[in-house]
Coordinates of C-alpha atoms in Angstrom, one line a residue:
A514 CA 35.1 -18.0 28.5
E515 CA 37.0 -16.7 31.6
L516 CA 40.2 -17.1 29.7
V517 CA 39.1 -14.9 26.8
E518 CA 39.7 -11.2 26.9
V519 CA 38.1 -9.0 24.4
D520 CA 39.0 -5.4 23.5
Y521 CA 36.4 -3.5 21.6
D522 CA 37.4 -0.5 19.4
P523 CA 34.2 1.5 18.7
L524 CA 33.9 2.5 15.1
P525 CA 32.2 5.7 14.0
A526 CA 28.5 5.2 13.1
V527 CA 26.1 7.1 10.8
A528 CA 22.3 6.8 11.2
D529 CA 21.2 9.8 9.1
P530 CA 20.8 9.0 5.4
V531 CA 21.6 12.6 4.2
E532 CA 24.8 12.5 6.4
A533 CA 25.6 9.1 5.0
A534 CA 25.3 10.4 1.4
N535 CA 28.3 12.7 2.1
D536 CA 30.6 9.7 2.7
E537 CA 32.4 11.3 5.6
T538 CA 31.7 8.2 7.7
L539 CA 31.7 5.0 5.8
V540 CA 29.7 2.0 7.0
F541 CA 31.8 -0.3 4.9
P542 CA 35.2 1.4 4.3
D543 CA 36.3 -1.2 1.7
L544 CA 33.5 -0.1 -0.6
G545 CA 34.7 3.5 -0.6
S546 CA 31.1 5.0 -0.5
N547 CA 27.8 4.6 1.4
V548 CA 25.9 4.9 -1.9
C549 CA 24.6 1.4 -2.7
F550 CA 22.2 2.4 -5.5
H551 CA 22.5 5.4 -7.7
R552 CA 20.1 6.4 -10.5
P553 CA 21.2 9.7 -12.1
P554 CA 18.7 11.8 -14.1
D555 CA 17.9 10.3 -17.5
D556 CA 18.7 13.6 -19.3
A557 CA 20.1 16.2 -16.9
D558 CA 19.3 19.8 -17.9
P559 CA 21.0 22.5 -15.9
Q560 CA 18.5 25.0 -17.3
L561 CA 15.4 22.9 -16.5
L562 CA 13.8 25.6 -14.3
D563 CA 15.4 28.7 -15.8
G564 CA 12.4 29.9 -17.8
C565 CA 9.9 29.4 -14.9
E566 CA 8.4 32.6 -13.6
V567 CA 7.9 31.2 -10.1
R568 CA 10.0 28.6 -8.3
V569 CA 9.5 27.0 -4.9
K570 CA 11.7 24.4 -3.3
G571 CA 12.0 22.5 -0.1
R572 CA 12.9 19.2 1.5
L573 CA 10.3 16.6 2.4
I574 CA 11.5 14.1 5.1
S575 CA 9.4 11.0 5.1
Q576 CA 10.5 9.6 8.4
R577 CA 11.3 6.0 9.3
I578 CA 8.2 4.1 10.5
S579 CA 7.4 0.6 11.8
A580 CA 5.1 -1.7 9.9
L581 CA 3.8 -2.6 13.4
P582 CA 1.6 -5.6 12.6
I583 CA -0.5 -6.6 15.6
E584 CA 1.0 -10.0 15.5
P585 CA 4.8 -10.1 15.5
R586 CA 6.6 -12.6 13.2
S587 CA 6.4 -16.3 14.2
S588 CA 7.6 -19.5 12.6
A589 CA 7.3 -23.2 13.4
A590 CA 8.8 -26.1 11.5
Q591 CA 8.7 -29.9 11.5
F592 CA 11.0 -32.3 9.5
E593 CA 9.4 -35.7 9.2
N594 CA 9.9 -38.5 6.8
G595 CA 12.3 -36.5 4.7
R596 CA 9.9 -33.6 4.3
L597 CA 9.9 -30.1 5.8
T598 CA 6.6 -28.5 6.9
T599 CA 6.8 -25.0 8.1
W600 CA 4.2 -22.5 9.3
I601 CA 5.3 -18.9 8.7
S602 CA 3.5 -15.6 9.3
S603 CA 4.0 -14.6 5.8
Q604 CA 2.5 -12.8 2.8
T605 CA 4.2 -14.9 0.2
P606 CA 4.2 -18.7 1.0
H607 CA 5.1 -19.9 -2.5
Q608 CA 8.1 -17.6 -2.6
D609 CA 9.1 -18.8 0.8
K610 CA 8.9 -22.4 -0.4
A611 CA 11.3 -21.6 -3.2
Y612 CA 13.7 -19.8 -0.9
L613 CA 13.7 -22.5 1.8
G614 CA 14.2 -25.2 -0.8
A615 CA 17.1 -23.5 -2.4
I616 CA 18.9 -22.6 0.9
L617 CA 18.3 -26.0 2.5
G618 CA 19.0 -28.0 -0.6
L619 CA 15.5 -29.5 -0.7
S620 CA 13.3 -30.2 -3.8
A621 CA 10.0 -28.6 -4.3
D622 CA 8.2 -31.8 -3.2
E623 CA 10.2 -31.8 0.0
V624 CA 8.9 -28.4 1.3
R625 CA 5.5 -27.4 2.4
V626 CA 4.8 -23.9 3.6
V627 CA 1.6 -23.0 5.4
A628 CA 0.7 -19.3 6.0
P629 CA -2.3 -19.4 8.4
D630 CA -4.3 -16.4 9.4
V631 CA -1.8 -13.7 10.1
G632 CA -2.4 -10.6 12.2
G633 CA -1.3 -8.0 9.7
G634 CA 1.5 -7.8 7.2
F635 CA 1.6 -4.4 5.6
G636 CA 4.4 -5.4 3.2
A637 CA 6.9 -6.5 5.9
K638 CA 6.2 -10.2 6.3
G639 CA 7.9 -12.8 4.2
A640 CA 10.6 -15.4 4.7
R641 CA 13.5 -14.1 6.8
V642 CA 16.7 -15.5 8.2
E643 CA 14.9 -16.5 11.4
D644 CA 12.4 -18.6 9.4
V645 CA 15.3 -20.4 7.6
L646 CA 17.0 -21.0 10.9
V647 CA 13.9 -22.5 12.4
S648 CA 13.5 -24.9 9.5
W649 CA 17.2 -25.8 9.6
L650 CA 17.1 -26.5 13.3
A651 CA 14.0 -28.7 12.8
R652 CA 15.9 -30.8 10.3
A653 CA 19.1 -30.8 12.4
T654 CA 17.4 -31.9 15.6
G655 CA 14.6 -34.0 14.2
K656 CA 12.3 -32.1 16.6
P657 CA 9.6 -29.5 16.0
V658 CA 10.9 -26.0 16.5
R659 CA 9.0 -22.8 17.1
W660 CA 10.0 -19.2 17.4
T661 CA 8.1 -16.0 18.0
E662 CA 9.7 -12.6 18.3
T663 CA 8.9 -10.2 21.1
R664 CA 7.5 -6.8 20.3
S665 CA 10.8 -5.0 20.9
E666 CA 12.5 -7.5 18.6
N667 CA 9.8 -6.9 16.0
M668 CA 10.4 -3.1 16.1
V669 CA 14.1 -3.4 15.9
A670 CA 14.5 -6.2 13.4
L671 CA 11.4 -6.2 11.1
Q672 CA 12.0 -4.0 8.1
P673 CA 10.8 -0.5 8.6
G674 CA 9.5 1.7 5.8
R675 CA 9.9 5.3 4.4
A676 CA 13.3 6.8 5.7
M677 CA 13.6 9.1 2.7
A678 CA 14.7 12.7 2.1
L679 CA 13.3 14.4 -1.0
D680 CA 14.7 17.7 -2.1
F681 CA 12.4 19.3 -4.7
E682 CA 12.1 22.4 -6.8
L683 CA 8.9 23.2 -8.6
G684 CA 8.7 25.7 -11.5
A685 CA 5.5 27.3 -12.7
T686 CA 4.0 30.3 -14.4
R687 CA 2.6 33.3 -12.4
D688 CA -0.8 31.8 -13.1
G689 CA 0.2 28.7 -11.1
V690 CA 0.6 26.3 -14.1
I691 CA 3.4 23.8 -13.3
E692 CA 6.1 23.7 -15.9
A693 CA 8.9 21.5 -14.4
L694 CA 9.9 19.5 -11.3
K695 CA 13.4 18.7 -10.2
L696 CA 13.8 16.0 -7.6
D697 CA 16.8 14.6 -5.7
I698 CA 16.1 11.6 -3.4
V699 CA 18.3 10.2 -0.7
A700 CA 16.9 6.9 0.7
D701 CA 18.1 5.0 3.8
A702 CA 18.6 1.4 2.8
G703 CA 19.9 0.4 6.3
A704 CA 23.0 -1.6 7.1
Y705 CA 22.5 -4.5 4.6
P706 CA 20.5 -3.3 1.6
S707 CA 17.5 -5.2 0.3
L708 CA 14.4 -4.2 -1.6
G709 CA 14.3 -0.9 0.3
A710 CA 17.2 0.4 -1.7
F711 CA 15.1 0.3 -4.9
L712 CA 11.8 1.6 -3.6
P713 CA 12.7 5.2 -4.7
N714 CA 12.2 4.0 -8.3
L715 CA 8.5 3.9 -7.5
T716 CA 8.7 7.4 -6.0
V717 CA 10.2 8.7 -9.2
L718 CA 7.6 6.8 -11.3
M719 CA 4.8 8.5 -9.4
A720 CA 6.5 11.9 -9.1
S721 CA 4.0 13.6 -11.5
G722 CA 1.1 12.6 -9.3
V723 CA -2.3 13.8 -10.7
Y724 CA -0.8 16.8 -12.4
R725 CA 0.3 17.5 -15.9
I726 CA 4.0 18.2 -15.4
P727 CA 5.8 18.5 -18.8
K728 CA 9.4 18.0 -17.5
I729 CA 10.6 16.0 -14.6
E730 CA 14.3 15.5 -13.7
A731 CA 14.9 13.0 -10.8
S732 CA 18.0 11.4 -9.2
I733 CA 18.2 8.7 -6.6
R734 CA 20.9 7.8 -4.1
S735 CA 20.2 4.9 -1.7
V736 CA 22.7 4.7 1.1
V737 CA 23.8 2.3 3.8
T738 CA 23.6 3.4 7.4
N739 CA 24.1 1.7 10.8
T740 CA 20.3 1.0 11.1
T741 CA 17.9 -1.8 10.3
P742 CA 17.5 -2.5 6.6
T743 CA 14.4 -0.9 5.1
G744 CA 11.7 -2.4 2.9
P745 CA 8.1 -2.0 1.7
V746 CA 5.6 -0.8 4.3
R747 CA 2.0 0.1 3.2
G748 CA 2.6 2.2 0.1
A749 CA 6.2 1.2 -0.6
G750 CA 7.7 4.3 -2.3
R751 CA 4.4 5.8 -3.5
P752 CA 3.5 7.7 -0.3
E753 CA 6.7 9.6 -0.5
A754 CA 6.0 10.9 -4.0
T755 CA 2.6 12.2 -2.9
Q756 CA 3.9 13.7 0.3
M757 CA 6.6 15.6 -1.6
L758 CA 4.3 16.8 -4.4
E759 CA 1.4 17.9 -2.2
R760 CA 3.7 20.0 0.0
A761 CA 5.2 21.5 -3.2
I762 CA 1.7 22.4 -4.4
D763 CA 0.8 24.1 -1.1
L764 CA 4.1 26.0 -1.2
L765 CA 3.3 27.2 -4.7
A766 CA -0.2 28.3 -3.7
A767 CA 1.3 30.3 -0.8
E768 CA 3.9 31.9 -3.0
L769 CA 1.1 33.0 -5.5
S770 CA -1.5 33.8 -2.8
L771 CA -3.9 31.4 -4.4
D772 CA -6.2 28.9 -2.8
P773 CA -4.5 25.5 -2.7
A774 CA -7.6 23.9 -4.3
E775 CA -7.4 26.3 -7.2
V776 CA -3.7 25.5 -7.9
R777 CA -4.6 21.9 -8.1
R778 CA -7.5 22.5 -10.4
R779 CA -5.2 24.4 -12.8
N780 CA -2.8 21.5 -13.1
F781 CA -4.9 18.3 -13.1
I782 CA -4.5 15.9 -16.0
P783 CA -7.9 16.3 -17.8
N784 CA -10.3 13.3 -18.2
D785 CA -10.0 13.3 -22.0
A786 CA -6.2 12.8 -21.8
F787 CA -6.4 9.1 -20.6
P788 CA -4.7 6.8 -21.2
Y789 CA -1.9 9.2 -20.2
T790 CA 1.9 8.7 -20.0
T791 CA 3.6 11.0 -17.5
A792 CA 7.0 12.6 -17.9
S793 CA 8.4 10.0 -15.5
G794 CA 7.0 7.1 -17.6
A795 CA 3.9 6.0 -15.7
Q796 CA 1.1 4.9 -18.0
Y797 CA -2.2 5.9 -16.3
D798 CA -5.2 3.8 -17.3
I799 CA -8.1 6.1 -16.4
G800 CA -8.9 8.9 -14.0
D801 CA -11.2 11.8 -12.9
Y802 CA -8.9 13.7 -10.7
A803 CA -10.8 17.0 -10.7
G804 CA -14.0 15.1 -10.0
A805 CA -12.5 13.4 -7.0
L806 CA -11.3 16.7 -5.5
E807 CA -14.6 18.5 -6.1
L808 CA -16.4 15.7 -4.5
A809 CA -14.1 15.8 -1.4
L810 CA -14.4 19.6 -1.2
E811 CA -18.2 19.5 -1.5
S812 CA -18.5 16.8 1.1
A813 CA -16.2 18.6 3.5
G814 CA -18.0 22.0 3.1
Y815 CA -14.7 23.5 2.0
E816 CA -16.0 27.0 1.3
D817 CA -17.7 27.2 4.7
L818 CA -14.5 26.0 6.4
R819 CA -12.4 28.7 4.7
R820 CA -14.9 31.3 5.7
E821 CA -14.8 30.1 9.3
Q822 CA -11.0 30.1 9.2
A823 CA -11.0 33.7 7.8
S824 CA -13.5 34.9 10.4
R825 CA -11.5 33.4 13.3
R826 CA -8.3 35.0 12.1
Q827 CA -9.9 38.4 11.7
N828 CA -10.8 38.4 15.3
G829 CA -7.1 38.6 16.3
P830 CA -4.7 36.1 17.7
E831 CA -6.3 33.2 19.4
P832 CA -4.7 30.1 20.9
R833 CA -6.7 27.6 18.8
Q834 CA -6.0 27.9 15.1
L835 CA -8.1 26.2 12.4
G836 CA -6.2 24.4 9.7
I837 CA -7.5 22.9 6.4
G838 CA -5.3 20.5 4.4
L839 CA -5.8 19.0 1.0
S840 CA -4.3 16.2 -1.0
A841 CA -4.9 14.8 -4.4
Y842 CA -3.1 11.6 -5.3
V843 CA -2.7 8.7 -7.7
E844 CA -0.9 5.5 -7.0
V845 CA 0.2 2.4 -8.8
T846 CA -1.2 -1.0 -7.9
N847 CA -0.1 -4.4 -9.3
G848 CA 3.0 -2.5 -10.2
I849 CA 4.9 -5.4 -11.8
S850 CA 1.8 -7.0 -13.4
E851 CA 2.4 -10.5 -12.0
E852 CA 0.4 -13.6 -12.7
E853 CA -1.9 -15.1 -10.1
F854 CA -3.5 -18.5 -9.7
G855 CA -7.2 -19.2 -9.2
A856 CA -9.2 -22.4 -9.2
V857 CA -12.8 -23.3 -8.6
E858 CA -14.3 -26.8 -8.1
I859 CA -17.8 -28.0 -7.3
T860 CA -18.2 -30.5 -4.4
A861 CA -20.6 -33.4 -4.4
S862 CA -23.1 -31.4 -2.3
G863 CA -23.1 -28.6 -4.9
E864 CA -21.0 -26.1 -3.0
A865 CA -17.9 -24.4 -4.4
I866 CA -14.3 -24.4 -3.2
V867 CA -12.0 -21.6 -4.4
R868 CA -8.2 -21.9 -4.3
T869 CA -6.2 -18.8 -4.7
G870 CA -2.5 -18.0 -4.8
S871 CA -3.3 -14.7 -3.0
L872 CA -3.9 -14.7 0.8
S873 CA -5.3 -12.5 3.4
Q874 CA -3.8 -10.8 6.4
G875 CA -7.1 -9.1 7.2
Q876 CA -8.0 -7.7 3.8
G877 CA -11.1 -9.8 3.4
H878 CA -10.2 -11.9 0.4
E879 CA -12.3 -14.8 1.9
T880 CA -15.4 -12.6 1.5
T881 CA -14.6 -10.7 -1.7
F882 CA -13.4 -13.7 -3.7
A883 CA -16.3 -15.8 -2.5
Q884 CA -18.7 -13.0 -3.6
I885 CA -17.1 -12.9 -7.1
V886 CA -17.5 -16.6 -7.5
A887 CA -20.9 -16.8 -6.0
E888 CA -22.3 -14.2 -8.4
R889 CA -21.1 -16.2 -11.4
L890 CA -22.2 -19.6 -10.2
G891 CA -25.6 -18.4 -8.8
L892 CA -24.8 -19.8 -5.3
P893 CA -25.3 -18.2 -1.9
I894 CA -22.1 -16.8 -0.7
E895 CA -22.1 -19.1 2.3
K896 CA -21.8 -22.1 0.0
V897 CA -18.4 -20.8 -1.4
T898 CA -15.3 -21.6 0.6
V899 CA -12.0 -19.8 -0.2
T900 CA -8.8 -21.7 0.7
R901 CA -5.3 -20.2 0.5
G902 CA -1.9 -20.1 2.1
D903 CA -1.0 -23.8 1.9
T904 CA 1.5 -24.8 -0.8
D905 CA 0.2 -28.4 -0.7
V906 CA -3.3 -27.2 -1.5
V907 CA -2.6 -24.3 -3.8
P908 CA 0.0 -25.3 -6.4
R909 CA 1.3 -21.8 -7.2
G910 CA 0.8 -18.2 -6.4
T911 CA 2.6 -14.9 -5.9
G912 CA 1.1 -13.9 -2.6
T913 CA -0.2 -10.6 -1.4
Y914 CA 1.5 -7.2 -1.7
G915 CA 1.2 -4.1 -3.9
S916 CA -2.6 -3.9 -3.6
K917 CA -2.9 -6.5 -6.4
S918 CA -5.0 -9.3 -5.0
T919 CA -8.5 -8.7 -6.4
Q920 CA -7.4 -7.3 -9.7
I921 CA -5.4 -10.5 -10.5
G922 CA -6.4 -13.1 -7.9
G923 CA -10.0 -12.1 -7.9
V924 CA -10.1 -12.0 -11.7
A925 CA -8.5 -15.5 -11.9
A926 CA -11.1 -16.9 -9.5
G927 CA -13.9 -15.2 -11.5
K928 CA -12.6 -16.6 -14.8
A929 CA -12.2 -20.1 -13.3
S930 CA -15.8 -19.9 -12.1
E931 CA -16.9 -18.9 -15.6
E932 CA -15.1 -21.9 -17.1
V933 CA -16.9 -24.1 -14.6
V934 CA -20.2 -22.6 -15.7
E935 CA -19.5 -23.5 -19.3
K936 CA -18.5 -27.0 -18.3
G937 CA -21.6 -27.2 -16.3
K938 CA -23.8 -26.3 -19.3
L939 CA -22.3 -29.1 -21.4
L940 CA -22.7 -31.7 -18.6
A941 CA -26.2 -30.5 -17.7
A942 CA -27.2 -30.7 -21.4
A943 CA -26.0 -34.3 -21.5
E944 CA -28.0 -35.2 -18.4
L945 CA -31.1 -33.5 -19.7
E946 CA -30.6 -34.8 -23.2
A947 CA -30.7 -31.2 -24.6
N948 CA -28.7 -29.2 -27.0
P949 CA -25.7 -27.6 -25.2
E950 CA -26.2 -24.4 -27.2
D951 CA -29.7 -24.1 -25.7
M952 CA -28.5 -24.6 -22.1
V953 CA -28.4 -21.6 -19.7
L954 CA -27.6 -21.0 -16.1
N955 CA -30.1 -19.1 -14.0
A956 CA -27.7 -17.1 -11.9
E957 CA -30.5 -16.0 -9.6
E958 CA -31.2 -19.6 -8.5
G959 CA -28.1 -21.5 -9.5
V960 CA -29.9 -24.0 -11.8
F961 CA -29.3 -25.1 -15.4
H962 CA -32.2 -25.4 -17.8
V963 CA -33.0 -25.1 -21.5
A964 CA -33.6 -21.5 -22.6
G965 CA -37.3 -20.8 -22.4
A966 CA -38.1 -24.1 -20.7
P967 CA -37.2 -23.8 -17.0
Q968 CA -39.4 -26.7 -15.9
A969 CA -36.6 -29.2 -16.7
S970 CA -33.7 -28.1 -14.7
L971 CA -30.7 -29.2 -12.6
S972 CA -29.2 -27.4 -9.7
W973 CA -25.5 -27.5 -9.0
G974 CA -26.2 -30.0 -6.3
D975 CA -28.2 -32.2 -8.6
L976 CA -25.6 -32.1 -11.3
A977 CA -22.7 -32.7 -8.9
S978 CA -24.5 -35.6 -7.3
R979 CA -25.1 -37.3 -10.7
L980 CA -21.5 -36.7 -11.8
D981 CA -20.1 -38.0 -8.4
S982 CA -22.1 -41.2 -8.8
Q983 CA -20.4 -41.7 -12.2
G984 CA -16.9 -40.8 -10.9
R985 CA -16.9 -37.7 -13.0
L986 CA -17.1 -34.9 -10.4
A987 CA -13.6 -33.7 -11.2
E988 CA -15.0 -32.4 -14.5
L989 CA -16.7 -29.6 -12.6
A990 CA -13.5 -27.8 -11.9
A991 CA -11.2 -25.2 -13.6
E992 CA -7.8 -23.6 -13.0
V993 CA -6.8 -20.2 -14.4
D994 CA -3.6 -18.1 -14.3
F995 CA -4.4 -14.5 -14.9
K996 CA -1.9 -11.7 -15.7
A997 CA -3.1 -8.1 -16.4
S998 CA -1.7 -6.2 -19.4
Q999 CA -0.4 -3.4 -17.1
P1000 CA -0.7 -1.9 -13.7
T1001 CA -3.8 0.1 -12.5
F1002 CA -3.8 3.6 -11.0
P1003 CA -6.3 4.3 -8.2
F1004 CA -6.7 7.9 -7.3
G1005 CA -8.5 10.2 -4.9
A1006 CA -8.6 13.3 -2.8
H1007 CA -8.6 13.9 1.0
V1008 CA -9.6 16.9 3.1
A1009 CA -8.3 17.2 6.7
V1010 CA -9.4 19.7 9.3
V1011 CA -7.4 20.3 12.4
E1012 CA -7.4 22.6 15.4
V1013 CA -4.0 23.5 16.8
D1014 CA -3.5 24.7 20.3
T1015 CA -0.6 27.1 19.8
E1016 CA 0.0 27.4 23.5
T1017 CA 0.7 23.7 24.0
G1018 CA 1.4 22.5 20.5
S1019 CA -1.3 19.8 20.6
V1020 CA -3.1 19.0 17.4
H1021 CA -6.7 17.9 17.3
L1022 CA -7.8 16.2 14.1
K1023 CA -11.4 17.3 13.8
R1024 CA -12.4 15.8 10.5
I1025 CA -11.0 13.8 7.6
V1026 CA -13.0 13.4 4.4
V1027 CA -11.8 10.7 2.0
V1028 CA -12.5 10.0 -1.6
D1029 CA -10.6 6.9 -2.7
D1030 CA -11.5 5.7 -6.2
A1031 CA -10.4 2.1 -6.7
G1032 CA -12.5 1.3 -9.7
R1033 CA -15.5 -1.0 -9.3
I1034 CA -16.1 -1.9 -5.7
I1035 CA -17.0 -5.6 -5.1
N1036 CA -17.9 -5.4 -1.4
P1037 CA -18.4 -1.9 0.0
L1038 CA -18.0 -2.9 3.6
V1039 CA -14.7 -4.7 2.9
A1040 CA -13.5 -1.7 0.8
E1041 CA -14.4 0.8 3.5
G1042 CA -12.5 -1.2 6.1
Q1043 CA -9.4 -1.1 3.9
V1044 CA -9.8 2.6 3.5
H1045 CA -10.2 3.1 7.2
G1046 CA -7.1 1.2 8.0
G1047 CA -5.1 3.0 5.4
V1048 CA -6.2 6.4 6.5
V1049 CA -5.3 5.7 10.1
A1050 CA -1.8 4.6 9.0
G1051 CA -1.5 7.8 7.1
I1052 CA -2.6 9.9 10.0
A1053 CA -0.2 8.1 12.3
Q1054 CA 2.8 9.0 10.1
A1055 CA 1.7 12.6 9.9
L1056 CA 1.1 13.1 13.7
F1057 CA 2.6 10.3 15.7
E1058 CA 5.1 7.8 14.4
E1059 CA 8.8 7.8 14.0
L1060 CA 11.4 5.1 14.6
A1061 CA 14.3 7.1 16.0
Y1062 CA 18.0 6.4 16.2
D1063 CA 20.7 8.3 18.0
S1064 CA 23.9 9.4 16.3
D1065 CA 25.5 6.0 17.1
G1066 CA 22.8 4.0 15.5
N1067 CA 21.1 2.9 18.7
P1068 CA 17.2 2.6 18.5
Q1069 CA 15.6 5.1 20.8
N1070 CA 11.9 3.9 20.9
A1071 CA 11.7 0.3 19.9
N1072 CA 8.7 -0.4 22.1
L1073 CA 5.1 0.6 22.4
V1074 CA 5.8 2.7 25.5
T1075 CA 7.9 5.2 23.6
Y1076 CA 6.8 4.6 20.0
C1077 CA 3.6 6.6 19.5
I1078 CA 0.6 5.3 17.6
P1079 CA -2.9 6.8 17.7
A1080 CA -5.6 5.4 19.9
A1081 CA -9.2 5.2 18.6
T1082 CA -10.0 8.1 21.0
E1083 CA -7.5 10.3 19.1
L1084 CA -9.2 9.8 15.7
P1085 CA -12.3 11.4 14.3
P1086 CA -14.9 9.5 12.3
I1087 CA -13.5 8.8 8.9
E1088 CA -15.9 10.3 6.3
V1089 CA -15.6 8.0 3.3
V1090 CA -17.3 9.2 0.1
N1091 CA -17.8 6.7 -2.6
M1092 CA -16.5 7.2 -6.2
E1093 CA -16.1 4.5 -8.8
T1094 CA -14.3 4.8 -12.1
P1095 CA -13.9 1.2 -13.4
T1096 CA -10.5 0.5 -15.1
P1097 CA -10.5 -1.1 -18.6
I1098 CA -7.4 -3.1 -17.6
N1099 CA -9.3 -6.1 -16.2
P1100 CA -12.7 -7.7 -16.6
L1101 CA -13.9 -6.7 -13.1
G1102 CA -12.9 -3.1 -13.5
V1103 CA -11.2 -3.2 -10.1
K1104 CA -8.1 -1.5 -8.8
G1105 CA -6.2 -1.9 -5.5
I1106 CA -7.5 -0.2 -2.4
G1107 CA -5.4 -1.3 0.6
E1108 CA -2.8 1.4 0.4
S1109 CA -4.7 4.3 -1.0
G1110 CA -5.9 5.7 2.3
T1111 CA -2.3 5.9 3.6
I1112 CA -1.1 7.7 0.5
G1113 CA -3.8 10.4 0.6
A1114 CA -4.1 11.0 4.3
T1115 CA -0.6 11.8 5.3
P1116 CA -0.1 14.9 3.2
A1117 CA -3.6 16.2 3.8
V1118 CA -3.0 16.1 7.6
Q1119 CA 0.5 17.6 7.3
N1120 CA -0.8 20.4 5.1
A1121 CA -3.7 21.1 7.5
V1122 CA -1.3 21.6 10.5
I1123 CA 1.0 23.8 8.5
D1124 CA -2.0 25.8 7.2
A1125 CA -3.1 26.3 10.9
L1126 CA 0.3 27.7 11.6
S1127 CA 0.6 29.9 8.5
P1128 CA -0.4 33.1 10.5
Y1129 CA 2.8 32.6 12.4
G1130 CA 4.9 32.5 9.3
V1131 CA 5.4 28.7 9.3
R1132 CA 5.9 27.4 5.7
H1133 CA 6.9 23.8 6.4
L1134 CA 7.4 21.4 9.3
D1135 CA 8.8 17.9 9.2
M1136 CA 6.7 14.9 10.4
P1137 CA 5.7 13.7 12.9
L1138 CA 3.8 16.9 13.8
N1139 CA 3.6 16.1 17.5
G1140 CA 3.1 18.6 20.3
E1141 CA 6.7 19.5 20.8
T1142 CA 7.4 20.0 17.1
V1143 CA 4.4 22.3 16.8
W1144 CA 5.1 24.2 20.0
R1145 CA 8.7 24.9 19.0
A1146 CA 7.6 26.2 15.6
V1147 CA 5.3 28.7 17.3
Q1148 CA 7.9 29.7 19.8
E1149 CA 10.6 30.2 17.1
S1150 CA 8.1 32.3 15.0
G1151 CA 8.1 34.9 17.7
N1152 CA 4.6 34.1 18.8
S1153 CA 3.1 36.7 16.6
Q1154 CA 0.6 36.5 13.8
G1155 CA 1.0 38.3 10.6

C-alpha cells in the first residue's frame, strides 16, 4: 500500500432534486441527463386553467426523511449440508428467498429465509446487498456470519422517503368550486434509482384527493442525485399528494377569504357518487368524506376554536398565536391487489394454528388474525396461534407493505377457517352418525351438533382427538390464496391546534383530533395503536424531521444527536374518533390503517402553523416547521400583524 499513490479529482456534485432536473451538473455524464424517469402529461392542455376565475399556485417540498426503525437492519446466515438458512430483518421473506436464490445460484429448496420479530419496518426493510453478502460469505467460509448496522449506517444507507418537490396550480370559481389542477413533480431518486423513482406515480394517482376535480394535468421527473437512493417510507407517494392538495385548498380559502372547512365542503365527492373514478384514474370504492370532516370538526370544537382565535387577534399583537389546521384525505391500500396465502389447521388438542404469508413488525397481526379465525371457529383467542416469517413453514406469501395485510392476509385466514368449519361439519356428522346437512357449529362454544339437538355434540378437541387416533387429523386443515378485485381507499380528516411563540419560533402542538376511517375495525385497540404511530410519524415530518445534505452530497445529520424526532413529552394526547364505513371489496369490509395517520397528520399540522402566522402575512412555509424556520418567517414579515 505504501507504494501506491492516489490522486483524487473531485467531481461536481448535486444533492438538490430541483437543481438536478436542470441537468447543469450531471451525476452520470454518459447518460446526458439526470432524469431517470419521465412521465409527461397524458393530454397536455396549455389552456387548462385559462377559464378559471381564481388561480392559486405554489411549491410543496416534501423533505427527505428517515424510516428510522427502532431496530437497524441485521442479517445472519448459515450454509450447512448444501442449504442456506438466513435470518433477515425483513418485511418480505418470500421475495428475499427468490432474490437470494437467483443471485447465489441456489434452487428454491436450497434457501430458507426466516424473518423473526422485527423492530419496525415502515416500508424500508427487505433484502439488500448487505444481506446477499452475508449469505455469500457464509457459503464461501463455511461458517455462520452475522452483520448488524450501526445507527449512523442505518441513517445513511437505509432508503429514505419523500424527497419530492411538487409545483401546483389550482383553478376554481369565485365560489371556491375547484375546476382544474396542474401538477409538476420532481422526485429525488438518489444516486442509483430503485423503487423510489416510480413512487410519484402514486402521488399522481391520488392527486384528486377527496375532491371532485374535473381536470388534472400532471407530469413527473425523477432525477438522480449524489444522495442515498430513495424508496417507500410509511405512505410511499401518497402523503405527498395530500400534503400538496391540502396546502392548495388552504391557499384557495385564503384567496377567497373563506373558511378552510367551507372550501372543503364545497368540493367533496358526494356519498352518492361512489364507486367513483377520479380524473387521475383512481377507482374509489366507498367514502363519506364530508361526514369524516364534520365529525372531526365537531369533536375538536372547531367553531369555538375559531372564536377563541378571533378574540385573541382582536386584542392586538401578542407573542403566542393560535393556529388551527385541517386536512381531509383519502389514500390507496393494497395498491397492486396482490394475492396472499392463509392456512388454518386444527391440532390434536383442538387448538388452531394459522399460517400467513403476511408478517408483523409491530402491527399486531398475531392478535388480529387470531381474532378473525377464533370468531369463525368458536375458539378462545388464546387457543389460536399465528405463525409467519419462515419460508420453510409458510410456503408462499407477499409480505407486509402497502397497508394490505388484513384485507388480503386476514381475509385468506378467515376463508381458510371457514373451509375448516365446513370440513369439520362433515367429519363430525360421520362421527355422530348424522346427516351432514343437519350439522351446525355453535360458534359461541366451539362445538358441533345437529341443529335443534345440542345434547349430542363434539367440540373441536373431541373431533380432533378422534381423527388423530384414526390418522386423519390432516383433514381438519385448509389453505387459501386470496386476491382482492381492486385496491381499497381509506379516508379521514384531522384537526390540529397549535400555539406559536412568535418571539422564539417555538411551536407547541396543543391538540390533534383524528378521524381515520379504515372500514370495519377488527380490533379497536390494535387499530388505535396503528393510528397513533402513524399520526406521530406525520407530526414528526411537519415539525421535526429532515435528512439534510450539503451541496457536495455529504449527509449533515445522520445520527440521533442531530436528526430531530419528537419525544413523548412533545406530543399531545392523540384524540382518535371512531368512524367505520365498510368496503364492499372484501368479505371482512376492512381497509388498511397503518399509514393513514401519517397521511392526514402532516398537512393538518403544517396548515395549523401557517394559520397561526397568517396575521404576519405568511402564506406558506416549507417543512420541517422548526423554531428557526418559524422565527425567520416572523422576522422577515417585518414583525407586524395585519
